[in-house]
Backbone as numpy.savetxt, mean C-alpha at the origin, in Angstrom:
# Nx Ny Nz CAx CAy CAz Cx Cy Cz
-42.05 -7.79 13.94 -42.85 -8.32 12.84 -41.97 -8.74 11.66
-41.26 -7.68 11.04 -40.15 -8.23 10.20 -39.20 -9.26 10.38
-38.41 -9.22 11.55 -37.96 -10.33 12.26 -38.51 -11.50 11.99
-40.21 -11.41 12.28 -40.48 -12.90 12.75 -40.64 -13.33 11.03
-41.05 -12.59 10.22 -41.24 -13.08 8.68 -40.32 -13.67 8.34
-38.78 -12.43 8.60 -37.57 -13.19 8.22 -37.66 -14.95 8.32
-37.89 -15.56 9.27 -37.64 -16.65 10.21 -37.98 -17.65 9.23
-39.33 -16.77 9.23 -40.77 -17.96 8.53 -39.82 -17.53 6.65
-39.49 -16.90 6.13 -39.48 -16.67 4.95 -37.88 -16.27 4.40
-36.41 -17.14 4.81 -35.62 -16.65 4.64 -34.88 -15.92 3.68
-35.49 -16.05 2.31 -35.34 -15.25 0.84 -35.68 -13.69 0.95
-36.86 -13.77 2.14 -36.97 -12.22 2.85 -35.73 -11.48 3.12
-34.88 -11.88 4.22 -34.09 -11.40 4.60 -33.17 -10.99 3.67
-33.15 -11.96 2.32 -31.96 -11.74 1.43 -32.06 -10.28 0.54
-33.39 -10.36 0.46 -34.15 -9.07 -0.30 -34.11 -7.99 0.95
-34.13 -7.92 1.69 -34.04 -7.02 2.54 -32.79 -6.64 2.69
-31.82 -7.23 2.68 -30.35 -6.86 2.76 -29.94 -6.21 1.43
-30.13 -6.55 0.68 -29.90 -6.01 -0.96 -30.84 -4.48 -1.34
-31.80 -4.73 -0.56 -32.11 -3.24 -0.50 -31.64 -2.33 0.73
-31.30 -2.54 1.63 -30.46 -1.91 2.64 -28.88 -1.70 2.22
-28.66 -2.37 1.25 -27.01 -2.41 0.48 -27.13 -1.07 -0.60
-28.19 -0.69 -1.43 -28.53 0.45 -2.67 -28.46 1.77 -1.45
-29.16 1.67 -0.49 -29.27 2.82 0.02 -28.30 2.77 1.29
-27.36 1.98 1.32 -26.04 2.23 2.56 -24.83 1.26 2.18
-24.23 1.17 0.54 -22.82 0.39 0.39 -22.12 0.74 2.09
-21.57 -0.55 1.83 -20.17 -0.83 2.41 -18.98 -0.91 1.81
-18.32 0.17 2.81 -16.86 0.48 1.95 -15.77 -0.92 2.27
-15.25 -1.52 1.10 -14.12 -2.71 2.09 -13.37 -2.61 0.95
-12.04 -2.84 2.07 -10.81 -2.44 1.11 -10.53 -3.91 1.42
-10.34 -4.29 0.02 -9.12 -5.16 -0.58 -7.61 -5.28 -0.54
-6.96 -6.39 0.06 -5.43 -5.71 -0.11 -5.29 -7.29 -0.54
-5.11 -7.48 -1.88 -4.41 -8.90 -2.27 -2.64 -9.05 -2.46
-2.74 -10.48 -2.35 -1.04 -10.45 -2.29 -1.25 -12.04 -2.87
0.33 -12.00 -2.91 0.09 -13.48 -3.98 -0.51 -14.74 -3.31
-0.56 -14.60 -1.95 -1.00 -15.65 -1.13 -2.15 -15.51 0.00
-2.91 -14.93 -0.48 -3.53 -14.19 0.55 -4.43 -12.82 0.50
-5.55 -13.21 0.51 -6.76 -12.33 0.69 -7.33 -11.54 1.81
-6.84 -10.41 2.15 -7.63 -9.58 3.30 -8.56 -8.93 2.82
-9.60 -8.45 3.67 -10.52 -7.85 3.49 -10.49 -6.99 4.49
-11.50 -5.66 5.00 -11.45 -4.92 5.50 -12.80 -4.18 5.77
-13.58 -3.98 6.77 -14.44 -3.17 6.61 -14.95 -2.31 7.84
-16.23 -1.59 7.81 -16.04 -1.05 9.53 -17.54 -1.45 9.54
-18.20 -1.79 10.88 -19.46 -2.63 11.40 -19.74 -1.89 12.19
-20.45 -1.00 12.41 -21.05 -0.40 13.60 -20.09 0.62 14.53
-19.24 1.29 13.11 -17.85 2.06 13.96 -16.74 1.12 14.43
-16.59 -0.19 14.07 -15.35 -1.02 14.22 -14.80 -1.48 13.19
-13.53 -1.56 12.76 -13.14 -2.27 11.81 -12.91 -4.07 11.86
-13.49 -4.34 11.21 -13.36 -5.76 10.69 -12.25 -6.37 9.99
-11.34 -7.36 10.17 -10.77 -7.89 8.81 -10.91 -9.50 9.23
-10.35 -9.86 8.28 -10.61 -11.26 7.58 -9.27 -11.21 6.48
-8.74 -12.71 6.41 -8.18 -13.08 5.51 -8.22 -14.38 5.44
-8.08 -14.92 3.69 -8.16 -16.09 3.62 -7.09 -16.34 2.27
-5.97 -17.44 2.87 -5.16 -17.65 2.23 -5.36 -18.12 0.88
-4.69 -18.18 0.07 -4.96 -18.64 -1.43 -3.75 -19.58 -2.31
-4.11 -20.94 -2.66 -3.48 -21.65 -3.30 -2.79 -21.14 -4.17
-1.56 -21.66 -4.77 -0.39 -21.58 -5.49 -0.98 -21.28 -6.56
-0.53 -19.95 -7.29 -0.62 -19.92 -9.26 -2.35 -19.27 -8.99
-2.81 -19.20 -8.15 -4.10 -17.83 -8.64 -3.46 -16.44 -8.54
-2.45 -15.83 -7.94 -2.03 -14.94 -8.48 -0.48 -15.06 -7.88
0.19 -14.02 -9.28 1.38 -14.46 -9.01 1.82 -13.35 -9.28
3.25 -12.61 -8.87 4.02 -11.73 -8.52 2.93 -10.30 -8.95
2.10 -10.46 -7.95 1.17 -9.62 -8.04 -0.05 -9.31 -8.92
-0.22 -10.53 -9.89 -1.40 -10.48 -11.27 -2.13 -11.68 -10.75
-3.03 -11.53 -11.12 -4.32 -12.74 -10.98 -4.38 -13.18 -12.45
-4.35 -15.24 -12.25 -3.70 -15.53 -13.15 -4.87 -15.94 -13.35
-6.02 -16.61 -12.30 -7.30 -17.66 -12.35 -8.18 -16.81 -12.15
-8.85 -15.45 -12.82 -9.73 -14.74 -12.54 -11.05 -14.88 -12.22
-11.95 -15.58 -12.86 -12.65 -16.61 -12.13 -12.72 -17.22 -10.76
-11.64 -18.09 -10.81 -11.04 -18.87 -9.76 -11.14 -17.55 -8.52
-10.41 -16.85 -8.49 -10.21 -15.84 -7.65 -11.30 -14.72 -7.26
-12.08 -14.39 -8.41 -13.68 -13.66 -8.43 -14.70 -14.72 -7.35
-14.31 -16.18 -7.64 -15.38 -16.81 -7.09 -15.08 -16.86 -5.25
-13.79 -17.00 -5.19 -12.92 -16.97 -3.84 -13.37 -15.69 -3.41
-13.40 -14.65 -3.82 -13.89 -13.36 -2.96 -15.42 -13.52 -2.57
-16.24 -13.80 -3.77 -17.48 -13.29 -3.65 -17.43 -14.64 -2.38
-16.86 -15.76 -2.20 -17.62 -16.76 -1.12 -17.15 -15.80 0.19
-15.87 -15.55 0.34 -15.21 -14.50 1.57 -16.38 -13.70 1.87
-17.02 -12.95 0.82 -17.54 -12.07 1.76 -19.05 -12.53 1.86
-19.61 -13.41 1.20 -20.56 -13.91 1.98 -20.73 -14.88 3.39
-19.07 -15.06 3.80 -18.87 -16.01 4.52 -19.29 -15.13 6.09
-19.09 -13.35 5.58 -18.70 -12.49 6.26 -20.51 -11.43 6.33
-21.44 -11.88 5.83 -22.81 -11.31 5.88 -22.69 -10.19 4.53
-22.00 -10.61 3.82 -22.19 -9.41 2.45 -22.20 -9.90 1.19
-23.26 -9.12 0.75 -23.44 -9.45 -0.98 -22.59 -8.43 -1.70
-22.55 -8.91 -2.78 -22.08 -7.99 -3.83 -22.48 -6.68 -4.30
-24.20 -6.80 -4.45 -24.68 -5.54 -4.09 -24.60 -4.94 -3.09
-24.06 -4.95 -1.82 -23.70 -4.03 -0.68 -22.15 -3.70 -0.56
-21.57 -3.64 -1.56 -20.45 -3.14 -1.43 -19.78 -2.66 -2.48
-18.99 -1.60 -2.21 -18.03 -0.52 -2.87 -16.10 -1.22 -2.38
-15.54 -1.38 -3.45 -14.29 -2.22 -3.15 -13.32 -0.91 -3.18
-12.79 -1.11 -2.41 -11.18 -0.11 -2.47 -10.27 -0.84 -2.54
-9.51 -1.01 -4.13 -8.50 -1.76 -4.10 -6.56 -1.34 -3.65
-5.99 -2.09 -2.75 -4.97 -2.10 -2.62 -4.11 -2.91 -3.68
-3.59 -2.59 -4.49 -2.79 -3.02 -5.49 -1.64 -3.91 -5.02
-1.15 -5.22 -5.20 0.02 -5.92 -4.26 1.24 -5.32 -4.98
2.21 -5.20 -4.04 3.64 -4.77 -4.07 4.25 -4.55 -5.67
4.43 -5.92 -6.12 5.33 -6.09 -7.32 4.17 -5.20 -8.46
3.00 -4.87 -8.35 2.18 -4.40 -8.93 2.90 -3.36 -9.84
3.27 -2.28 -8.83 3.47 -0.49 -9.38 5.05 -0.41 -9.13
5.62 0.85 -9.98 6.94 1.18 -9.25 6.72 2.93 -8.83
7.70 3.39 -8.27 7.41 5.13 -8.47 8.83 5.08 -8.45
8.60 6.58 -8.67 10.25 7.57 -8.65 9.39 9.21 -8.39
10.68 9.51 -7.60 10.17 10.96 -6.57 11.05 12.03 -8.02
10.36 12.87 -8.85 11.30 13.78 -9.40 11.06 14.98 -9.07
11.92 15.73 -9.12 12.65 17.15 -8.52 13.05 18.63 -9.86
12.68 19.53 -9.54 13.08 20.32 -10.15 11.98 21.26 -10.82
12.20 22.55 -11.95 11.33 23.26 -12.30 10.60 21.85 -12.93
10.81 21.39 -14.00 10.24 20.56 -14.97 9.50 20.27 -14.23
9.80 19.22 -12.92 8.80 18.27 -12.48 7.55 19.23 -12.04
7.65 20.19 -11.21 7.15 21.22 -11.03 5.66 21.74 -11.99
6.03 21.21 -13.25 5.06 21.88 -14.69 4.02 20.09 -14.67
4.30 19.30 -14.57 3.82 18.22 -14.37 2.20 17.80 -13.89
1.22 18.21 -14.68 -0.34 17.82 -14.37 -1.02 16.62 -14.01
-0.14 15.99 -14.62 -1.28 14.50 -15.58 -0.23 13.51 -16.06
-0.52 12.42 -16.41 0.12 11.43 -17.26 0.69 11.78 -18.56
-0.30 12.71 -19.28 0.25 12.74 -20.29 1.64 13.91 -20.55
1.16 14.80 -19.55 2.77 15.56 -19.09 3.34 15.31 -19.72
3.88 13.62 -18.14 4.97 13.04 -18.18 5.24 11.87 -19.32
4.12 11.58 -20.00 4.70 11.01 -21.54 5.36 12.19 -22.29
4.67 12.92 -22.55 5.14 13.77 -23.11 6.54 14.33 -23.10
7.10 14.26 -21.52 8.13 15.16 -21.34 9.48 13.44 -21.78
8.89 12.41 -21.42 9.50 11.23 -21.60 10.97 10.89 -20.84
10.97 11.59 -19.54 12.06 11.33 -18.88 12.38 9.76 -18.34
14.06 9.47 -18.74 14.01 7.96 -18.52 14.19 7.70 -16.92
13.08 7.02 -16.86 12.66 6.89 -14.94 13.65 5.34 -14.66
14.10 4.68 -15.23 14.86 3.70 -14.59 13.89 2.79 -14.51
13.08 2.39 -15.17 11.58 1.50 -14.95 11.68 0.18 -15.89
10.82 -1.23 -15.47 10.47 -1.94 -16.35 9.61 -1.30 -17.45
9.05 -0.71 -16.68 7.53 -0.08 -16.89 7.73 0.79 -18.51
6.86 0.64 -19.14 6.72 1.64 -20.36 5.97 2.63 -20.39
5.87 4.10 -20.23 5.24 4.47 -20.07 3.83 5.10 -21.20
3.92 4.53 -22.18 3.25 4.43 -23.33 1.96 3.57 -22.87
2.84 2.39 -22.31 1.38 1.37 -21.94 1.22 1.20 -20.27
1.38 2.12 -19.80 1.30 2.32 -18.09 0.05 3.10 -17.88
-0.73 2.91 -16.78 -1.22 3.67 -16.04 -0.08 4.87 -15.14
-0.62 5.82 -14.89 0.29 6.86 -14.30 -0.45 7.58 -13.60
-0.21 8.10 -11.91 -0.66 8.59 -10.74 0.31 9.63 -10.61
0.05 10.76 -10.73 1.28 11.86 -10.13 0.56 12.30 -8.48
1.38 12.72 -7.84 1.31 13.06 -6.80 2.33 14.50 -6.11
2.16 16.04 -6.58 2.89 16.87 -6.46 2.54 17.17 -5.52
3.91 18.20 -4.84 4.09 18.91 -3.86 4.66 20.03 -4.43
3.85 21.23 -4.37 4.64 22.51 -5.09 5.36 23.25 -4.08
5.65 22.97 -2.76 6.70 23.55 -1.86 7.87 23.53 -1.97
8.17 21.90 -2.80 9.08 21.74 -3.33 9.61 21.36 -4.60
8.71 21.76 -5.44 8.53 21.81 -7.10 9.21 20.13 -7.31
8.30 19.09 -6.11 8.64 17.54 -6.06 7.19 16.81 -7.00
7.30 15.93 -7.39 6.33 14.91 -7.93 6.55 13.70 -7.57
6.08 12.95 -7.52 5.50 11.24 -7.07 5.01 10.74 -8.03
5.52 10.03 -9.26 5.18 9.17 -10.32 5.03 8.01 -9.83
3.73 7.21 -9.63 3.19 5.66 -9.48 2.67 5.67 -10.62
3.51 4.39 -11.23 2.97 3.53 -12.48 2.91 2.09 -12.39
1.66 1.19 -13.31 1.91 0.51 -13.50 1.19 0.15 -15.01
0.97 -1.09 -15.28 0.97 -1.56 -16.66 -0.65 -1.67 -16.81
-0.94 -1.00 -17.90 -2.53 -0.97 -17.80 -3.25 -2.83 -17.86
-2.34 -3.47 -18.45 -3.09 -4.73 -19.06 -3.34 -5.83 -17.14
-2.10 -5.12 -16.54 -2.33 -5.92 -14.75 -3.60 -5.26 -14.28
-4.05 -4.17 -14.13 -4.42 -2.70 -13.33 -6.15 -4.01 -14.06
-5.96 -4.07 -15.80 -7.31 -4.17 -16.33 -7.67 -5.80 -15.75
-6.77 -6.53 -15.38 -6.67 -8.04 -15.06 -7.32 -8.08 -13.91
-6.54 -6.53 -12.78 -7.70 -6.88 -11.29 -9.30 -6.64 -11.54
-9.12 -5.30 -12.30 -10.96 -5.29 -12.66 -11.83 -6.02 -13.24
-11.01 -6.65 -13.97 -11.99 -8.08 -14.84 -12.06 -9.19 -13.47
-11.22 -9.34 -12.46 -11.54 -10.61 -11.73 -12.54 -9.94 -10.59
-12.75 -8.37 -10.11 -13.71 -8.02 -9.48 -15.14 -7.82 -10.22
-14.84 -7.75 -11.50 -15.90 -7.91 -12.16 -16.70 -9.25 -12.23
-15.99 -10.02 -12.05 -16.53 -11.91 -12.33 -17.09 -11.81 -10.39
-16.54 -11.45 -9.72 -17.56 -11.07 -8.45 -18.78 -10.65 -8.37
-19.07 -9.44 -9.86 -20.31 -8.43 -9.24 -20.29 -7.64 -8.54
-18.61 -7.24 -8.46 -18.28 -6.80 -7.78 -17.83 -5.05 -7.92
-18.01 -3.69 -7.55 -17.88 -2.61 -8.21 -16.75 -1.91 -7.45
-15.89 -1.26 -8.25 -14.58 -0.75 -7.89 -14.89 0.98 -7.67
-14.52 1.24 -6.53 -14.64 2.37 -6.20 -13.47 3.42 -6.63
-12.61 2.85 -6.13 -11.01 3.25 -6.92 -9.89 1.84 -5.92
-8.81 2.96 -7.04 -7.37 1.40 -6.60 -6.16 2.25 -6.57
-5.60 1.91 -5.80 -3.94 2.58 -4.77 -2.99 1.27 -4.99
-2.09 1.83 -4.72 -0.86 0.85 -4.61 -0.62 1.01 -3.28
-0.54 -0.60 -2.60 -0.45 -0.98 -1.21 0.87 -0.03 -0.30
2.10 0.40 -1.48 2.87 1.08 -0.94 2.82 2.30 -1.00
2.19 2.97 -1.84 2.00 4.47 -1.68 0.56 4.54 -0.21
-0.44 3.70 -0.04 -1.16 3.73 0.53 -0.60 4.22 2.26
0.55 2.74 2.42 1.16 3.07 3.61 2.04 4.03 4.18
2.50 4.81 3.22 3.36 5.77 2.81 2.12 6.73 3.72
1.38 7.08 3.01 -0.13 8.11 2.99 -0.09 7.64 4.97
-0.34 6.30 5.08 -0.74 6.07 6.75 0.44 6.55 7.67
1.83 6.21 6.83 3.03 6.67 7.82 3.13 8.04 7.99
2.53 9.01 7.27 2.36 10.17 7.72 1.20 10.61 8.71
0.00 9.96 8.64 -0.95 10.27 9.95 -0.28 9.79 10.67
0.69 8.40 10.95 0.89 7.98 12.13 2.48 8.70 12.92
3.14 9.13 12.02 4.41 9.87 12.09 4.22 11.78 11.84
4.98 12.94 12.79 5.32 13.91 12.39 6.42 13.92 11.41
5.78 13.44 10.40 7.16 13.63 9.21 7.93 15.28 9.18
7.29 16.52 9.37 7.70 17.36 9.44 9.36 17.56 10.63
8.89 16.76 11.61 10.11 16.78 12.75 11.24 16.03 12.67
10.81 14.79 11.19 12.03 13.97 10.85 12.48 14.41 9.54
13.16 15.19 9.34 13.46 15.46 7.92 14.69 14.36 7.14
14.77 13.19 7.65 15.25 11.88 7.31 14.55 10.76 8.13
14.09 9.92 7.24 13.54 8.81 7.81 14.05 7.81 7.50
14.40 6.72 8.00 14.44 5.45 7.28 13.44 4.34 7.61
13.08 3.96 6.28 11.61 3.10 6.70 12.08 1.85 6.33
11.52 0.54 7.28 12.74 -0.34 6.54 10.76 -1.08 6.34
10.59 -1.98 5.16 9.27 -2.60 5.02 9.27 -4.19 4.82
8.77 -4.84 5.40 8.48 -6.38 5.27 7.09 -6.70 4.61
7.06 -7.22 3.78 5.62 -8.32 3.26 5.85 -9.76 2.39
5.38 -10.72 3.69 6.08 -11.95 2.63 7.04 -12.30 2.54
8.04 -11.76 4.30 9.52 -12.03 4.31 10.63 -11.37 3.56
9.80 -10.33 2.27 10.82 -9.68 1.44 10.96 -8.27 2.25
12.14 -7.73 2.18 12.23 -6.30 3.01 12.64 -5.22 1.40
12.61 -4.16 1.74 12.89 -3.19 1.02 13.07 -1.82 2.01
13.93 -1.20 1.59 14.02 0.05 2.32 13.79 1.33 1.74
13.93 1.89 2.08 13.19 3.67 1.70 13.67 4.43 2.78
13.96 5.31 1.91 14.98 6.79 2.73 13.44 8.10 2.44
13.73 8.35 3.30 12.62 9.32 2.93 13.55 10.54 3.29
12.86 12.04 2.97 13.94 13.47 2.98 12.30 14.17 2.61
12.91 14.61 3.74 11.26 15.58 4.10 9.81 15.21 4.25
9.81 14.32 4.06 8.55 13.19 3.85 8.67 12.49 2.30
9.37 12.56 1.83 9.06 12.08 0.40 9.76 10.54 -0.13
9.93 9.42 -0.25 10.56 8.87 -0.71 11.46 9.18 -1.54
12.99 8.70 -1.07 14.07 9.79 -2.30 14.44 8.29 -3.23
14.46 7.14 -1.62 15.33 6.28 -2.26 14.28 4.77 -2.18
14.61 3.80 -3.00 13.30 2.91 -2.62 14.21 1.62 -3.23
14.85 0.21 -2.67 15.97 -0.28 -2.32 15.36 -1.56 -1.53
15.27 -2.92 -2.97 14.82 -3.88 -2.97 16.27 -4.44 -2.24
15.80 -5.14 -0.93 16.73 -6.44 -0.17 16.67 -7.30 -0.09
18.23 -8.44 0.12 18.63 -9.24 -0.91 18.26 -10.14 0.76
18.83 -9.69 1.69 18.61 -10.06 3.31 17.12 -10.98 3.63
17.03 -11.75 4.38 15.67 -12.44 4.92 16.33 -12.56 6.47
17.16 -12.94 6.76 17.01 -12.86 8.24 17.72 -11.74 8.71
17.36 -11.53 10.05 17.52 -10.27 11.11 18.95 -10.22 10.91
19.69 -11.18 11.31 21.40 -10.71 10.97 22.15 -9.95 10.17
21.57 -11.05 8.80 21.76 -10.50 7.64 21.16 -9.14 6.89
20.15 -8.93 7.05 19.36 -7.56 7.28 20.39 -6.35 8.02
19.91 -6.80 8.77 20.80 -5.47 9.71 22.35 -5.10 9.25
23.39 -6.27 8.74 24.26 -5.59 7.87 23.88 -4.66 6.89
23.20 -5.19 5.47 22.83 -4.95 4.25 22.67 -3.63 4.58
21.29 -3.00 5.63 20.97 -1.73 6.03 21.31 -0.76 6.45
22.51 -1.19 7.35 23.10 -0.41 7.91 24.17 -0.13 6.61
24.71 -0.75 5.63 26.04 -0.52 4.81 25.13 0.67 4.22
24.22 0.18 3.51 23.33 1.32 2.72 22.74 2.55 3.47
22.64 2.76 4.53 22.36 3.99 5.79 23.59 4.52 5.43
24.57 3.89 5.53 25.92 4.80 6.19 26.24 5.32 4.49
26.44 4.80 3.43 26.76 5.42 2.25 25.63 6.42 2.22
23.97 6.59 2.42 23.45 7.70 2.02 23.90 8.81 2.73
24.24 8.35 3.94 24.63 9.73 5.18 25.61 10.14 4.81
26.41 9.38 4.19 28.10 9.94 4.02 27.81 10.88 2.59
26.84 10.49 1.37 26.42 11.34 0.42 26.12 12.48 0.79
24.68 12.57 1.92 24.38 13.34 2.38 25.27 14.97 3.38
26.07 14.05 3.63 27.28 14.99 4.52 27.71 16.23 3.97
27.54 16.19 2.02 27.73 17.42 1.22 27.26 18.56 1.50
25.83 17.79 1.97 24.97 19.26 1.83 25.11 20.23 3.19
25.80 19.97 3.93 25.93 20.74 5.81 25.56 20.15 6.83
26.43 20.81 7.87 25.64 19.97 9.08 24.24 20.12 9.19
23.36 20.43 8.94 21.95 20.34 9.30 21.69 18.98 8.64
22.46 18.74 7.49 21.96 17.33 6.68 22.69 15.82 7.82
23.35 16.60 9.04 24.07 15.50 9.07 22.97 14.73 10.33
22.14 15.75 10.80 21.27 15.23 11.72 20.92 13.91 12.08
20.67 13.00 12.74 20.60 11.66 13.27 19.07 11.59 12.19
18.89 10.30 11.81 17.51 10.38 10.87 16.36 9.36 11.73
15.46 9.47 11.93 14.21 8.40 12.62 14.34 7.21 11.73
14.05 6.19 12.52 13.84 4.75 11.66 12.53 4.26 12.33
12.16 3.54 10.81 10.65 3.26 11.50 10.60 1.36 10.41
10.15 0.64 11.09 9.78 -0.49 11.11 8.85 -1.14 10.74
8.03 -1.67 9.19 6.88 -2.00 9.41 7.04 -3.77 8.79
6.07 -4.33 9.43 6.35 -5.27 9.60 5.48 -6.51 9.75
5.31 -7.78 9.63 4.51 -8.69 10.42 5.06 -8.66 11.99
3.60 -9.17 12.19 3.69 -9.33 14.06 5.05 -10.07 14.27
5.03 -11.28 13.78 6.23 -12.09 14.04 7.94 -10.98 14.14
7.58 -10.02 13.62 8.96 -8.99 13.42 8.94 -8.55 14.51
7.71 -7.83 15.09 7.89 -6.99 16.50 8.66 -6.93 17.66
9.29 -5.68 17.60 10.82 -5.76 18.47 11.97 -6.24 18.44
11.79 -7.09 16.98 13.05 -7.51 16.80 14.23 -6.46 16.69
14.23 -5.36 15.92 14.91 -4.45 15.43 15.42 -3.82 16.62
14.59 -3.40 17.53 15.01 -2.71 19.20 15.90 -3.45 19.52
15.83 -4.63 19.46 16.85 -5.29 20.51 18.29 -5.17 20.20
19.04 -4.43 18.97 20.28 -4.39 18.74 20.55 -2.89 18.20
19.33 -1.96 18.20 19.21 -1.10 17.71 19.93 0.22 18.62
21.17 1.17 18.41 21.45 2.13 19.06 20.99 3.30 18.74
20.40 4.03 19.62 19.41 5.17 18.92 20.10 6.52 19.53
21.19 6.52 20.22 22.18 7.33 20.07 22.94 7.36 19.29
23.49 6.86 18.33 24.30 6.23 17.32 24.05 6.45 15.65
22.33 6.01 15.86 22.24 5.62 14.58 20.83 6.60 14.30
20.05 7.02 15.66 19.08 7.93 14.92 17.94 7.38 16.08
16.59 7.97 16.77 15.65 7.42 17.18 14.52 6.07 16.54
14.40 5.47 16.91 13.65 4.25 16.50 12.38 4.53 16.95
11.39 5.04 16.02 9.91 5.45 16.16 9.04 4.28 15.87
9.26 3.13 15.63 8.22 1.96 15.63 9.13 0.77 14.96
8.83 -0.13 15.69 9.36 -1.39 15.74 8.50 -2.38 14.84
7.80 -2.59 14.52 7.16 -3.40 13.51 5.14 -3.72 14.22
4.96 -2.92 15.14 4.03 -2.36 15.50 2.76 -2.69 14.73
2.62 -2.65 13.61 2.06 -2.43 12.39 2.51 -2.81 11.32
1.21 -4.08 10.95 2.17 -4.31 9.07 2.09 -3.61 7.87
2.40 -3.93 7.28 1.96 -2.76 6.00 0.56 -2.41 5.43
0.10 -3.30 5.88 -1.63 -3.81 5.00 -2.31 -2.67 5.86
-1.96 -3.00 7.65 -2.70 -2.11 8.98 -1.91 -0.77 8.34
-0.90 -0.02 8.29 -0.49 0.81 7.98 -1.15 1.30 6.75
-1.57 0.75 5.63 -2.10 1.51 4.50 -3.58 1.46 5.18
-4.27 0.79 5.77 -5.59 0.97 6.62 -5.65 2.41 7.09
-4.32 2.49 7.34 -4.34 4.02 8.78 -4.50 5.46 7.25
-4.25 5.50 6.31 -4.80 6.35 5.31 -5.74 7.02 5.01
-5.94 8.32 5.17 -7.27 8.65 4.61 -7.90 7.83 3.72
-9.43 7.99 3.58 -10.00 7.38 2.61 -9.88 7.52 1.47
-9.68 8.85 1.50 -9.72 10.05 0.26 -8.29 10.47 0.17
-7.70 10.17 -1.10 -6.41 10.71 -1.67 -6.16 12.15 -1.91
-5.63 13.01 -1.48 -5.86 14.26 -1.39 -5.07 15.02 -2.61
-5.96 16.04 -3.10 -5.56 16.47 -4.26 -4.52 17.36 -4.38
């Protein structure tokens, strides 16, 4: 009967969906990048995505410049996709150049609650970033009296909410795309069994590497490299100086470290094919997974 009204009365259906949206949002995560719009959601226990590329200068080294422009580009995406604005709850992935972090160590870091802590305590983190006018995410581990400072600049952070706002669009909360994947490389990895990792990351052809030591990011190491050749020097020079640092602390530090790969499809297996894993350490994923699917693999929920 409803069905057949729909048919006869299609403004029905629209009202019917908008009230099926108040009493069952849909969760969809957002992961923007300067060129390019994914979306994300799950349909009946499956995940969905979608992306739709985006012209030059709507956002740029991670800020949305045409907010409007870009509010109107989403809200058509996801109607393109059976969803209104009222049926959905956004989880934003923050793009790359967005945030920076730094892993700190010690009693101090240890005493560390909140943002204002770490204004307070005003340690110089090596940052563009100010931390006066930053947003700030701590993330402790008291096993090892470690912290996880993600910052970024409140006036970018307020730029994405004003262009989900010109959607109608309501923000559930917002992560940085690299702490996100970080969060997935541990469901998808026993970080406990690698107490050195090396994560090497691609998005957009740019790589960056990260040493991880116990699970934590120690080291985080923007590359200058774009192709596989050239890469694989750069990485390996910088592997072999941390190991040779590392060599201080005893042989247990000297252990072979896991390397893990994330990547566009187009990367996959490239790295295996020259890779010695007697030599240089086991190779636990080849580019398998890009970063966007990798911060997907994350709890929903950031754990306290």
């Amino acid at each position: 009967m409803l069905a057949g009204l729909s048919d006869r009365f299609p403004a029905l259906e629209g009202w019917m969906r908008q009230v099926q949206a108040l009493l069952d949002p849909v969760r969809v995560v957002l992961a923007p990048s300067d060129d390019a719009l994914t979306l994300t959601w799950s349909l009946q226990g499956e995940q969905q995505v979608t992306s739709v590329p985006l012209p030059q200068d709507l956002v740029r080294a991670g800020v949305p410049l045409q907010r409007e422009v870009l509010g109107d580009t989403l809200a058509d995406l996801l109607l393109d996709q059976g969803l209104v604005a009222a049926q959905v709850e956004v989880e934003l992935l923050l793009p790359l150049p967005c945030c920076q972090w730094r892993l700190l160590q010690g009693v101090a870091a240890a005493t560390l609650s909140n943002g204002d802590d770490l204004r307070a305590l005003g340690p110089d983190l090596g940052w563009s970033l100010s931390l006066q006018e930053s947003y700030l995410d701590l993330l402790p581990d008291a096993s090892t009296e470690s912290v996880m400072v993600v910052g970024m600049e409140r006036l970018v952070l307020q730029a994405w909410l004003d262009t989900l706002a010109s959607a109608d669009l309501s923000v559930r909360r917002a992560e940085w795309l690299l702490c996100a994947a970080w969060r997935g490389l541990a469901c998808s990895q026993d970080l406990d069994l690698q107490p050195r990792l090396i994560w090497l990351v691609e998005q957009g052809g740019s790589w960056r590497l990260l040493l991880l030591e116990r699970g934590w990011p120690e080291l985080d190491i923007a590359l200058e490299a774009r192709d596989l050749a050239a890469l694989r020097v750069e990485v390996l020079g910088l592997v072999d100086a941390w190991m040779k640092q590392a060599s201080a602390d005893g042989p247990a530090a000297m252990a072979l470290p896991g390397w893990c790969v994330t990547a566009d499809a187009s990367w996959r297996g490239c790295w295996g094919d020259s890779h010695d894993s007697l030599k240089l350490g086991p190779l636990l994923g080849d580019a398998e997974i890009s970063l966007v699917g990798l911060a997907l693999m994350a709890p929903a929920e950031v754990p306290s």
